[in-house]
Coordinates of C-alpha atoms in Angstrom, one line a residue:
M210 CA 63.8 4.5 -101.1
C211 CA 62.5 6.0 -104.4
G212 CA 58.8 6.4 -105.1
I213 CA 57.2 4.7 -108.0
V214 CA 53.7 5.4 -109.5
G215 CA 52.1 4.2 -112.7
Y216 CA 48.7 4.1 -114.4
I217 CA 47.0 2.4 -117.4
G218 CA 43.4 3.0 -118.1
N219 CA 40.9 5.3 -119.8
K220 CA 41.7 8.5 -117.7
Q221 CA 44.4 11.0 -118.3
A222 CA 47.4 9.7 -116.6
Y223 CA 49.3 12.9 -115.7
P224 CA 47.0 14.1 -112.9
I225 CA 47.1 10.7 -111.3
L226 CA 50.9 10.5 -111.6
I227 CA 51.7 13.9 -110.3
N228 CA 49.4 13.6 -107.3
G229 CA 50.8 10.2 -106.6
L230 CA 54.3 11.5 -106.7
K231 CA 53.3 14.2 -104.1
R232 CA 52.0 11.3 -101.8
L233 CA 55.2 9.4 -102.3
E234 CA 57.7 12.3 -102.0
Y235 CA 58.6 11.2 -98.5
R236 CA 60.4 8.3 -100.1
G237 CA 62.8 10.5 -102.1
Y238 CA 63.0 14.1 -103.2
D239 CA 66.3 14.6 -105.1
S240 CA 64.6 14.6 -108.5
A241 CA 61.3 13.7 -110.1
G242 CA 60.1 12.6 -113.5
I243 CA 57.1 11.4 -115.6
S244 CA 56.8 9.5 -118.8
L245 CA 53.5 9.5 -120.7
L246 CA 52.6 7.3 -123.7
D247 CA 50.2 8.7 -126.2
K248 CA 51.1 8.5 -129.9
D249 CA 54.8 8.5 -128.8
V250 CA 56.7 8.5 -125.5
K251 CA 57.1 11.8 -123.7
I252 CA 59.5 12.2 -120.8
F253 CA 59.6 15.1 -118.4
K254 CA 62.1 15.1 -115.5
K255 CA 63.7 17.6 -113.3
K256 CA 66.2 17.9 -110.4
G257 CA 64.5 18.9 -107.2
K258 CA 61.0 18.3 -105.7
V259 CA 57.8 17.4 -107.4
S260 CA 56.8 21.0 -107.4
D261 CA 59.8 21.7 -109.6
L262 CA 58.6 19.1 -112.1
E263 CA 55.1 20.6 -112.1
K264 CA 56.7 24.0 -113.1
H265 CA 58.8 22.2 -115.7
V266 CA 55.8 20.7 -117.6
L267 CA 53.8 23.9 -117.8
N268 CA 52.7 24.5 -121.4
E269 CA 53.8 20.9 -122.4
D270 CA 51.7 18.3 -124.0
I271 CA 50.8 16.0 -121.0
T272 CA 48.1 13.9 -122.7
G273 CA 48.1 10.1 -122.5
N274 CA 46.4 7.2 -120.8
I275 CA 49.4 5.3 -119.8
G276 CA 52.2 6.7 -117.7
I277 CA 54.9 6.2 -115.1
G278 CA 56.3 8.6 -112.5
H279 CA 59.2 8.6 -110.1
T280 CA 60.6 10.6 -107.2
R281 CA 64.2 9.8 -106.5
W282 CA 66.6 9.2 -103.6
A283 CA 70.0 9.0 -105.3
T284 CA 72.1 5.9 -105.1
H285 CA 74.1 5.8 -108.5
G286 CA 74.9 9.2 -109.9
E287 CA 74.4 12.6 -108.4
P288 CA 70.9 14.3 -108.3
N289 CA 70.5 16.2 -111.5
D290 CA 68.2 16.3 -114.6
I291 CA 70.1 13.7 -116.5
N292 CA 70.2 11.1 -113.8
A293 CA 66.5 11.6 -112.9
H294 CA 64.0 8.9 -113.8
P295 CA 62.5 7.8 -116.1
H296 CA 65.3 6.4 -118.2
I297 CA 65.0 5.5 -121.9
S298 CA 67.0 2.9 -123.7
M299 CA 69.4 3.9 -126.5
N300 CA 67.0 3.2 -129.3
G301 CA 64.0 4.4 -127.6
H302 CA 62.1 1.1 -127.3
F303 CA 61.8 1.0 -123.5
T304 CA 61.2 3.6 -120.8
L305 CA 61.4 2.6 -117.1
I306 CA 61.6 3.8 -113.6
H307 CA 63.4 1.8 -110.9
N308 CA 63.7 1.7 -107.1
G309 CA 66.6 -0.4 -105.9
I310 CA 70.2 -1.2 -106.8
I311 CA 71.5 -3.4 -109.6
E312 CA 74.7 -4.7 -108.0
N313 CA 76.2 -6.2 -111.2
Y314 CA 75.4 -3.2 -113.3
G315 CA 79.2 -2.5 -114.0
R316 CA 79.7 -5.9 -115.7
L317 CA 76.4 -5.6 -117.6
K318 CA 77.3 -2.1 -118.8
E319 CA 80.7 -3.3 -120.1
R320 CA 79.0 -6.0 -122.1
L321 CA 76.5 -3.7 -123.6
M322 CA 79.2 -1.2 -124.5
D323 CA 81.0 -4.0 -126.3
R324 CA 77.8 -4.4 -128.4
G325 CA 77.6 -0.8 -129.3
Y326 CA 75.5 0.7 -126.6
E327 CA 76.1 4.2 -125.4
F328 CA 75.2 5.7 -122.0
K329 CA 74.1 9.2 -121.1
T330 CA 73.7 8.8 -117.3
D331 CA 75.6 7.6 -114.3
T332 CA 72.8 5.4 -113.2
D333 CA 72.4 1.6 -112.9
T334 CA 68.9 2.0 -114.1
E335 CA 69.9 3.0 -117.7
V336 CA 72.0 -0.2 -117.9
L337 CA 68.8 -2.2 -117.2
A338 CA 66.8 -0.2 -119.8
N339 CA 69.4 -1.0 -122.4
L340 CA 69.8 -4.7 -121.3
I341 CA 66.0 -5.1 -121.8
E342 CA 66.2 -3.5 -125.2
Y343 CA 69.2 -5.5 -126.3
I344 CA 67.4 -8.8 -125.5
Y345 CA 64.2 -7.4 -127.2
I346 CA 65.9 -6.6 -130.5
K347 CA 68.4 -9.5 -130.5
G348 CA 65.9 -12.2 -129.6
Q349 CA 63.0 -10.6 -131.4
V350 CA 60.8 -11.4 -128.5
S351 CA 57.9 -9.6 -126.8
A352 CA 58.4 -6.8 -124.2
E353 CA 57.3 -9.2 -121.5
I354 CA 59.8 -11.9 -122.4
A355 CA 62.6 -9.3 -122.8
V356 CA 61.9 -8.0 -119.3
R357 CA 61.8 -11.5 -117.7
L358 CA 65.1 -12.6 -119.5
A359 CA 66.8 -9.4 -118.5
L360 CA 65.8 -9.7 -114.9
S361 CA 67.1 -13.3 -114.8
K362 CA 70.6 -11.8 -115.4
V363 CA 70.3 -9.1 -112.8
V364 CA 71.8 -9.2 -109.3
G365 CA 70.3 -6.8 -106.8
A366 CA 67.0 -5.3 -105.9
Y367 CA 64.4 -3.6 -107.9
G368 CA 60.8 -2.3 -108.1
L369 CA 60.2 -1.5 -111.8
A370 CA 57.5 0.0 -114.0
I371 CA 58.2 -0.3 -117.7
I372 CA 56.7 1.1 -121.0
C373 CA 57.4 -0.3 -124.4
K374 CA 56.5 2.1 -127.1
D375 CA 56.0 -0.8 -129.6
E376 CA 53.4 -2.3 -127.3
P377 CA 51.4 0.8 -126.3
D378 CA 48.6 -1.2 -124.6
K379 CA 50.7 -2.6 -121.8
L380 CA 52.4 -1.6 -118.6
I381 CA 54.9 -4.0 -117.0
A382 CA 55.8 -4.0 -113.3
A383 CA 58.3 -6.2 -111.5
R384 CA 59.6 -6.5 -108.0
K385 CA 62.5 -8.1 -106.1
G386 CA 63.5 -6.8 -102.7
S387 CA 61.8 -3.4 -103.3
P388 CA 58.0 -3.0 -102.6
L389 CA 55.4 -2.6 -105.3
V390 CA 51.6 -2.7 -105.1
I391 CA 49.0 -2.9 -107.9
G392 CA 45.8 -1.0 -107.6
V393 CA 42.8 -2.6 -109.3
G394 CA 40.1 -0.3 -110.7
E395 CA 37.3 -0.6 -113.2
G396 CA 39.2 -1.2 -116.5
E397 CA 42.3 0.4 -115.1
Y398 CA 45.4 -0.4 -113.0
Y399 CA 47.7 1.6 -110.8
I400 CA 51.3 0.9 -109.7
A401 CA 52.9 2.3 -106.6
S402 CA 55.7 1.8 -104.1
D403 CA 53.0 1.7 -101.4
A404 CA 49.3 2.2 -101.1
T405 CA 49.3 6.0 -100.4
P406 CA 48.8 7.1 -104.0
I407 CA 46.2 4.5 -104.6
V408 CA 43.7 4.8 -101.9
E409 CA 41.9 7.8 -103.4
H410 CA 41.2 5.7 -106.5
T411 CA 40.7 2.2 -105.3
K412 CA 40.9 0.1 -102.1
S413 CA 41.5 -3.1 -104.0
V414 CA 45.2 -4.0 -104.2
I415 CA 47.6 -6.8 -105.0
Y416 CA 51.0 -6.8 -103.3
L417 CA 53.7 -8.2 -105.5
N418 CA 56.1 -10.8 -104.1
D419 CA 59.8 -11.1 -105.0
D420 CA 60.3 -12.3 -108.6
D421 CA 56.8 -11.4 -109.6
V422 CA 56.1 -9.7 -113.0
A423 CA 52.7 -8.1 -113.7
I424 CA 51.6 -7.4 -117.2
L425 CA 48.9 -4.8 -117.1
G426 CA 46.6 -4.0 -120.0
H427 CA 43.3 -2.5 -120.9
D428 CA 41.9 -6.0 -121.2
G429 CA 43.2 -7.3 -117.9
M430 CA 46.2 -8.3 -115.8
T431 CA 48.6 -11.3 -116.0
L432 CA 50.8 -12.2 -113.1
K433 CA 53.7 -14.6 -113.4
T434 CA 57.2 -15.3 -112.1
I435 CA 60.4 -14.3 -113.8
K436 CA 60.6 -18.0 -114.9
N437 CA 57.2 -17.7 -116.6
D438 CA 55.2 -19.6 -114.0
K439 CA 51.6 -18.2 -113.9
L440 CA 50.2 -16.9 -110.7
E441 CA 46.8 -16.2 -109.4
P442 CA 46.7 -12.5 -108.2
K443 CA 45.4 -12.2 -104.6
V444 CA 43.3 -9.1 -104.3
Q445 CA 43.1 -7.5 -100.9
Q446 CA 41.2 -4.5 -99.4
V447 CA 43.6 -1.8 -98.1
D448 CA 42.4 -0.3 -94.8
L449 CA 43.6 3.3 -95.3
D450 CA 41.6 6.5 -95.3
I451 CA 42.6 9.5 -97.5
G452 CA 42.4 11.7 -94.4
E453 CA 45.2 9.8 -92.8
I454 CA 47.7 10.9 -95.5
E455 CA 46.8 14.6 -95.3
K456 CA 48.1 17.2 -92.9
N457 CA 44.7 18.1 -91.6
G458 CA 45.6 21.7 -90.5
F459 CA 49.0 20.9 -89.1
D460 CA 52.0 22.8 -90.6
H461 CA 54.0 19.5 -91.0
F462 CA 53.2 15.8 -91.1
M463 CA 55.8 15.4 -88.3
L464 CA 53.9 17.6 -86.0
K465 CA 50.6 15.9 -86.9
E466 CA 52.1 12.6 -86.1
I467 CA 53.5 13.6 -82.8
F468 CA 50.0 14.8 -81.9
E469 CA 48.5 11.5 -83.2
Q470 CA 50.4 9.4 -80.6
P471 CA 47.6 9.2 -78.0
R472 CA 45.4 7.7 -80.7
S473 CA 48.1 5.5 -82.3
I474 CA 49.2 4.0 -79.0
L475 CA 45.5 3.4 -78.1
D476 CA 45.0 1.8 -81.5
T477 CA 48.0 -0.5 -81.0
F478 CA 46.7 -1.9 -77.7
R479 CA 43.0 -1.6 -78.5
G480 CA 41.4 -5.1 -78.7
R481 CA 44.6 -6.6 -77.3
V482 CA 44.4 -5.3 -73.7
S483 CA 41.3 -6.1 -71.6
L484 CA 41.0 -4.1 -68.5
D485 CA 38.1 -6.0 -67.2
K486 CA 39.7 -9.4 -67.5
E487 CA 43.2 -7.9 -66.9
E488 CA 44.5 -9.9 -69.9
I489 CA 46.6 -9.3 -73.0
H490 CA 45.8 -11.2 -76.2
L491 CA 48.3 -10.9 -79.0
G492 CA 46.6 -13.0 -81.7
G493 CA 49.4 -12.8 -84.2
L494 CA 51.8 -14.6 -81.7
H495 CA 49.3 -17.2 -80.5
H496 CA 50.9 -20.3 -82.4
V497 CA 54.5 -19.3 -81.5
L498 CA 53.8 -18.1 -77.8
D499 CA 55.2 -21.4 -76.4
K500 CA 58.5 -20.9 -78.3
L501 CA 58.7 -17.3 -76.9
I502 CA 58.0 -18.4 -73.4
H503 CA 60.7 -21.1 -73.6
A504 CA 63.2 -19.2 -75.7
K505 CA 66.8 -19.5 -74.4
R506 CA 67.6 -16.1 -75.9
I507 CA 65.7 -13.3 -77.9
I508 CA 67.6 -11.3 -80.5
I509 CA 66.0 -8.0 -81.6
I510 CA 67.0 -6.5 -85.0
G511 CA 66.3 -3.2 -86.4
C512 CA 67.7 0.0 -87.9
G513 CA 67.6 3.6 -86.7
T514 CA 64.6 4.4 -84.6
S515 CA 63.4 0.7 -84.7
W516 CA 66.8 -0.2 -83.1
H517 CA 66.1 2.3 -80.3
A518 CA 62.7 0.7 -79.7
G519 CA 64.4 -2.6 -79.6
L520 CA 66.7 -1.4 -76.9
V521 CA 63.8 -0.4 -74.8
G522 CA 62.4 -3.9 -75.6
E523 CA 65.6 -5.4 -74.2
Y524 CA 65.1 -3.7 -70.9
L525 CA 61.4 -4.7 -70.8
I526 CA 61.9 -8.4 -71.6
E527 CA 64.9 -8.9 -69.4
D528 CA 63.2 -7.0 -66.6
L529 CA 59.7 -8.5 -66.7
A530 CA 60.3 -12.0 -68.3
R531 CA 64.0 -12.7 -67.3
I532 CA 65.0 -13.9 -70.8
P533 CA 68.4 -12.8 -72.1
V534 CA 68.1 -10.3 -75.0
E535 CA 70.5 -9.0 -77.5
V536 CA 69.8 -6.0 -79.7
E537 CA 71.5 -5.9 -83.1
Y538 CA 71.8 -3.4 -85.9
A539 CA 70.3 -5.3 -88.9
S540 CA 73.0 -4.1 -91.2
E541 CA 75.8 -5.5 -88.9
F542 CA 73.9 -8.7 -87.9
R543 CA 73.8 -10.0 -91.5
Y544 CA 77.5 -9.5 -92.1
R545 CA 79.3 -10.5 -89.0
N546 CA 78.5 -14.3 -89.1
P547 CA 76.3 -14.3 -86.0
I548 CA 75.7 -17.3 -83.8
I549 CA 72.1 -18.2 -84.1
N550 CA 70.5 -21.3 -82.5
E551 CA 67.2 -23.1 -83.3
D552 CA 65.9 -22.2 -79.8
D553 CA 66.5 -18.5 -80.4
V554 CA 63.7 -16.2 -81.2
V555 CA 64.5 -13.3 -83.5
I556 CA 62.2 -10.2 -83.4
A557 CA 62.5 -7.9 -86.4
I558 CA 61.2 -4.3 -86.1
S559 CA 60.5 -2.0 -89.0
Q560 CA 57.9 0.7 -89.6
S561 CA 57.7 0.1 -93.3
G562 CA 58.2 -3.6 -93.3
E563 CA 60.5 -3.1 -96.4
T564 CA 63.8 -2.2 -94.7
A565 CA 66.4 -4.0 -96.9
D566 CA 69.0 -4.8 -94.1
T567 CA 66.3 -6.1 -91.8
L568 CA 64.8 -8.3 -94.5
A569 CA 68.2 -9.8 -95.2
A570 CA 68.8 -10.4 -91.5
I571 CA 65.4 -12.2 -91.3
K572 CA 66.5 -14.5 -94.1
L573 CA 69.7 -15.2 -92.3
A574 CA 67.9 -16.1 -89.0
K575 CA 65.4 -18.3 -90.8
Q576 CA 68.2 -20.2 -92.5
A577 CA 69.8 -20.9 -89.2
G578 CA 66.5 -22.4 -87.9
A579 CA 65.4 -19.6 -85.5
T580 CA 61.8 -18.6 -85.0
V581 CA 61.4 -15.2 -86.5
L582 CA 58.8 -12.6 -85.5
G583 CA 58.0 -9.2 -86.9
I584 CA 56.8 -5.9 -85.5
C585 CA 55.6 -3.8 -88.4
N586 CA 53.3 -0.9 -89.2
V587 CA 52.4 -1.6 -92.9
V588 CA 49.9 -4.4 -93.7
G589 CA 51.0 -6.4 -96.7
S590 CA 54.6 -5.4 -96.6
S591 CA 57.5 -7.9 -97.0
I592 CA 58.5 -8.4 -93.3
P593 CA 55.1 -9.8 -92.2
R594 CA 55.2 -12.1 -95.2
E595 CA 58.7 -13.3 -94.4
T596 CA 58.3 -13.9 -90.7
D597 CA 56.8 -16.9 -88.9
A598 CA 54.4 -14.6 -86.9
G599 CA 54.2 -11.1 -85.7
V600 CA 52.3 -8.1 -84.4
Y601 CA 51.1 -5.0 -86.4
T602 CA 51.5 -1.7 -84.6
H603 CA 48.4 0.0 -86.1
A604 CA 50.1 3.4 -85.9
G605 CA 48.6 4.5 -89.2
P606 CA 50.6 6.0 -92.1
E607 CA 53.7 7.8 -91.1
I608 CA 54.7 10.3 -93.7
G609 CA 57.3 12.4 -91.9
V610 CA 60.7 11.0 -92.6
A611 CA 61.7 11.3 -88.9
S612 CA 59.8 8.6 -87.1
T613 CA 57.7 9.5 -84.1
K614 CA 54.5 7.6 -83.7
A615 CA 56.0 4.5 -85.1
F616 CA 58.5 4.4 -82.2
T617 CA 55.9 4.7 -79.5
A618 CA 53.8 2.1 -81.2
Q619 CA 56.7 -0.3 -81.4
V620 CA 57.6 0.2 -77.8
T621 CA 53.8 -0.4 -76.9
V622 CA 54.0 -3.7 -78.7
L623 CA 57.3 -4.7 -77.0
A624 CA 55.8 -3.8 -73.6
M625 CA 52.8 -6.1 -74.3
I626 CA 55.1 -8.9 -75.3
A627 CA 57.3 -8.4 -72.2
M628 CA 54.2 -8.3 -69.9
T629 CA 52.7 -11.4 -71.5
L630 CA 56.0 -13.3 -71.2
G631 CA 56.5 -12.1 -67.6
K632 CA 53.1 -13.4 -66.6
E633 CA 53.4 -16.7 -68.4
R634 CA 56.9 -17.4 -67.0
K635 CA 55.7 -16.3 -63.6
Q636 CA 58.3 -13.7 -63.2
I637 CA 55.8 -11.0 -62.3
S638 CA 52.9 -11.4 -60.0
K639 CA 49.3 -11.1 -61.1
K640 CA 49.0 -7.8 -59.2
D641 CA 52.0 -6.3 -61.0
F642 CA 50.7 -7.5 -64.3
A643 CA 47.3 -5.9 -63.6
E644 CA 49.0 -2.7 -62.5
L645 CA 51.0 -2.6 -65.8
I646 CA 47.9 -3.1 -67.9
H647 CA 46.1 -0.2 -66.2
E648 CA 49.2 2.0 -66.5
L649 CA 49.4 1.2 -70.2
N650 CA 45.8 2.2 -70.6
D651 CA 46.6 5.5 -68.9
V652 CA 49.5 6.4 -71.3
P653 CA 47.4 8.1 -74.1
A654 CA 45.7 10.5 -71.7
K655 CA 49.1 11.4 -70.1
I656 CA 50.5 12.1 -73.6
E657 CA 47.6 14.3 -74.3
K658 CA 48.5 16.3 -71.2
I659 CA 52.1 16.7 -72.3
L660 CA 51.0 17.9 -75.7
T661 CA 49.0 20.8 -74.1
H662 CA 52.3 22.3 -73.1
N663 CA 53.6 22.5 -76.7
N664 CA 54.3 26.2 -76.4
D665 CA 56.7 25.6 -73.5
Y666 CA 58.9 23.5 -75.9
L667 CA 58.8 26.2 -78.4
E668 CA 60.0 28.8 -76.0
V669 CA 63.0 26.6 -74.9
S670 CA 63.7 25.8 -78.6
K671 CA 64.0 29.5 -79.4
L672 CA 66.9 29.9 -77.0
Y673 CA 69.0 27.0 -78.5
K674 CA 68.2 26.9 -82.2
D675 CA 71.6 28.2 -83.1
V676 CA 73.8 26.0 -81.0
T677 CA 76.1 23.5 -82.8
N678 CA 76.0 20.6 -80.3
F679 CA 73.6 18.9 -77.9
L680 CA 74.1 16.1 -75.4
Y681 CA 71.3 13.8 -74.3
L682 CA 71.6 11.8 -71.1
G683 CA 69.4 9.0 -69.6
R684 CA 69.7 5.9 -67.4
G685 CA 68.0 2.6 -67.6
Y686 CA 64.9 2.6 -69.7
L687 CA 65.6 6.3 -70.4
F688 CA 69.0 5.6 -72.1
P689 CA 67.4 4.4 -75.4
V690 CA 65.2 7.5 -75.2
A691 CA 68.3 9.7 -75.0
L692 CA 69.5 8.0 -78.1
E693 CA 66.2 8.5 -79.9
G694 CA 66.1 12.2 -78.8
A695 CA 69.5 12.9 -80.2
L696 CA 68.7 11.1 -83.5
K697 CA 65.6 13.2 -84.0
L698 CA 67.6 16.4 -83.5
K699 CA 70.3 15.3 -85.9
E700 CA 67.7 14.1 -88.6
I701 CA 65.8 17.2 -88.9
S702 CA 67.7 20.2 -87.6
Y703 CA 71.2 19.1 -88.7
I704 CA 72.6 19.9 -85.2
H705 CA 75.2 17.4 -84.0
A706 CA 73.8 15.5 -81.0
E707 CA 74.8 12.5 -79.0
G708 CA 72.9 10.3 -76.6
Y709 CA 74.7 8.7 -73.7
P710 CA 74.0 6.6 -70.6
A711 CA 74.4 9.3 -67.9
A712 CA 77.0 7.4 -65.9
E713 CA 79.2 7.2 -69.0
M714 CA 79.5 11.0 -69.2
K715 CA 82.5 10.8 -66.9
H716 CA 84.2 8.4 -69.4
G717 CA 84.7 11.0 -72.1
P718 CA 81.8 13.2 -73.1
I719 CA 82.2 15.4 -70.0
A720 CA 85.2 17.0 -71.7
L721 CA 82.8 18.6 -74.1
I722 CA 80.7 20.4 -71.6
D723 CA 81.0 24.2 -71.3
E724 CA 78.7 27.2 -71.1
K725 CA 77.7 26.7 -74.8
M726 CA 76.6 23.1 -74.5
P727 CA 73.0 22.3 -73.8
V728 CA 72.6 19.0 -72.0
V729 CA 69.1 17.3 -72.2
V730 CA 68.7 15.2 -69.1
I731 CA 65.8 12.8 -68.8
A732 CA 65.3 12.7 -65.0
T733 CA 62.0 11.2 -64.2
K734 CA 61.7 9.5 -60.7
D735 CA 62.8 5.9 -60.9
K736 CA 65.5 3.8 -59.1
S737 CA 68.2 5.8 -60.8
Y738 CA 66.9 9.3 -59.8
E739 CA 69.5 10.1 -57.2
K740 CA 72.2 9.0 -59.6
I741 CA 70.8 11.3 -62.4
V742 CA 70.7 14.2 -59.9
N743 CA 74.4 13.7 -59.4
N744 CA 75.0 13.8 -63.1
I745 CA 73.1 17.1 -63.4
Q746 CA 75.4 18.5 -60.6
E747 CA 78.4 17.4 -62.6
V748 CA 77.1 19.2 -65.7
K749 CA 76.4 22.4 -63.7
A750 CA 79.8 22.3 -62.1
R751 CA 81.2 22.7 -65.6
K752 CA 78.8 25.6 -66.5
G753 CA 76.8 23.3 -68.8
I754 CA 73.2 24.2 -69.7
V755 CA 70.7 21.7 -68.3
I756 CA 67.3 21.1 -69.9
A757 CA 65.6 18.6 -67.7
I758 CA 62.6 16.4 -68.3
V759 CA 61.1 15.7 -64.9
N760 CA 57.9 14.4 -63.3
E761 CA 55.3 17.0 -62.2
G762 CA 56.1 18.6 -58.9
D763 CA 59.8 17.8 -58.9
K764 CA 61.5 20.4 -56.7
I765 CA 65.1 19.0 -56.4
I766 CA 66.0 19.3 -60.1
R767 CA 64.0 22.4 -60.6
N768 CA 66.4 24.1 -58.3
M769 CA 69.4 23.0 -60.3
A770 CA 68.4 22.9 -64.0
D771 CA 68.3 25.9 -66.4
H772 CA 64.9 24.7 -67.9
V773 CA 62.5 22.2 -66.5
L774 CA 59.8 20.5 -68.6
E775 CA 57.3 18.5 -66.6
I776 CA 55.5 15.3 -67.6
P777 CA 53.1 13.0 -65.6
E778 CA 54.5 10.2 -63.7
A779 CA 54.4 6.7 -65.0
K780 CA 55.7 3.3 -64.0
E781 CA 59.3 2.9 -64.9
E782 CA 58.7 0.2 -67.5
L783 CA 56.4 2.5 -69.5
S784 CA 58.4 5.7 -69.0
A785 CA 59.8 5.7 -72.5
L786 CA 56.4 6.3 -74.0
L787 CA 56.1 9.5 -72.1
T788 CA 59.6 10.9 -72.0
V789 CA 60.2 10.7 -75.7
I790 CA 57.4 13.2 -76.5
P791 CA 59.2 16.2 -75.1
L792 CA 62.3 15.3 -77.2
Q793 CA 60.3 15.0 -80.4
L794 CA 58.7 18.4 -79.8
L795 CA 62.1 20.1 -79.0
S796 CA 63.6 18.6 -82.1
Y797 CA 60.6 19.7 -84.2
H798 CA 60.5 23.3 -83.0
I799 CA 64.3 23.8 -83.3
A800 CA 64.2 22.5 -86.9
V801 CA 61.3 24.8 -87.8
L802 CA 63.1 27.8 -86.3
R803 CA 66.2 26.9 -88.3
S804 CA 64.0 26.9 -91.5
C805 CA 64.7 23.2 -92.1
N806 CA 62.5 21.0 -94.2
V807 CA 61.1 19.0 -91.3
D808 CA 59.2 16.4 -93.3
Q809 CA 61.9 15.9 -96.0
P810 CA 65.3 16.3 -94.3
R811 CA 68.3 16.4 -96.6
N812 CA 69.9 13.1 -97.7
L813 CA 67.2 11.0 -96.0
A814 CA 64.2 9.1 -97.2
K815 CA 61.4 7.4 -95.2
S816 CA 61.8 3.7 -96.2
V817 CA 65.4 2.4 -96.7
T818 CA 64.8 -0.3 -99.3
V819 CA 68.5 -0.5 -100.5
E820 CA 71.6 -1.4 -98.6

């Protein structure tokens, strides 16, 4: 969840670190801090955002060619100046920053206190700093050995960047269950939680694996395991442009990413869908396609928005391919002793590729002998490396904490998988398959059309920015979209919202409806259209406010609803890709009108790398 950045080289570290933290602030913004090594170790840290840290260091000595920086999403200890990273060991030998959770920190802390160590913070990270120092002093070993020995005693997850003041020509990085990437420059190295702070300096990167320890120096890099096995670093080229992580004239990253969806969906199916040949080619699944075709059951796992995309995937695969599908919260799947068979296929969905609960669920499924596939956005992340095969979404960097284009890219991939399976299993005709391909190709242009009506969503948002509750209703493919719309509103505007299957309204939620309750009804024309019309009448009979998402030219619902927002028609199987766009725009405008921090909503971070 937290953001880590580090530098060792011939340049001044501070500008690199502070700009890197700004790039990483979507990973956590409770507090921020920097440590610089010049003649001595200097630490500056502050509760709040990176901008607060910048003000804090004005007129301070910020020289140094080695440094580490951190932006925090609090786990152990409340957000304040003391608990902010970096943390320094009691005798000042080690300074470190940490992303993750040390699960056995309580027992380690007791042992260290028995040996005379005192603690100033409430964090698990300070325990690790003191443990490394204790081994360093007691064993009279090098900083590298002290780090490796300490980590062998740790239970939990970590991404670490470590400075030892006695070895001022080194920077140590280590990773287990929390992402770290090393950027390779000319006589210099960068450390970061992901590639966003690195791309403006170098495109050459090394992705650390679990239990890797990297020792970075002016004279080169050594990579080994915690057990001291030497490794050969694998340098890769990161395909990321600096313009992709800038706002480019938009007020917020979220709005930019909503407007990028025509392109991100196109990029996701570009090169995979052939209109001329009327074919779909998913190269990443080629060697497991037979297992998918003959799967007795498919289990889709994910968290948050990825779980909602999985629900759409369930409808798609069962509808088009006639394979039973179960959709599981990754956090529950791993703890409820699930029944997994060797002929099951598990599909794990994650934007970041680092979601801790999803990674743990993947390992559980692999241990049971299932074939595990990944749908992921970030090249080089953990989930693509842990799975048997998979598909990248190619949505591009998503900086806004509330996921938008990642959702539609994930649904696009699931649609291509479902269409392919339906064709191969002969559950859909060649004609229907070809129609779906051409419909998918038309989706980007239809979204472009929706986005031209952005002001309509703003005007509706102005009327309901101060309400305290929303209800979202949908049927069939549009029920998961209702869930996603409600989640978006909750995440960024802090208004309570619930998504329901429209038919379930009579089984409880209808009791909430009155003249103060806006009900967003996704009511495009499909086989449930007449049913959803009845649901709208039930809401209006109780004086509820109806905001309806309908197809262009709809006259029936227009005469019933308080507000009608039109979108182009699409085949039912692809309707989620269009209907979610209005819900994203409504959430965005309501949050902005409420003066909420859209890109950095309270208590949330982009990549949930801890349990």
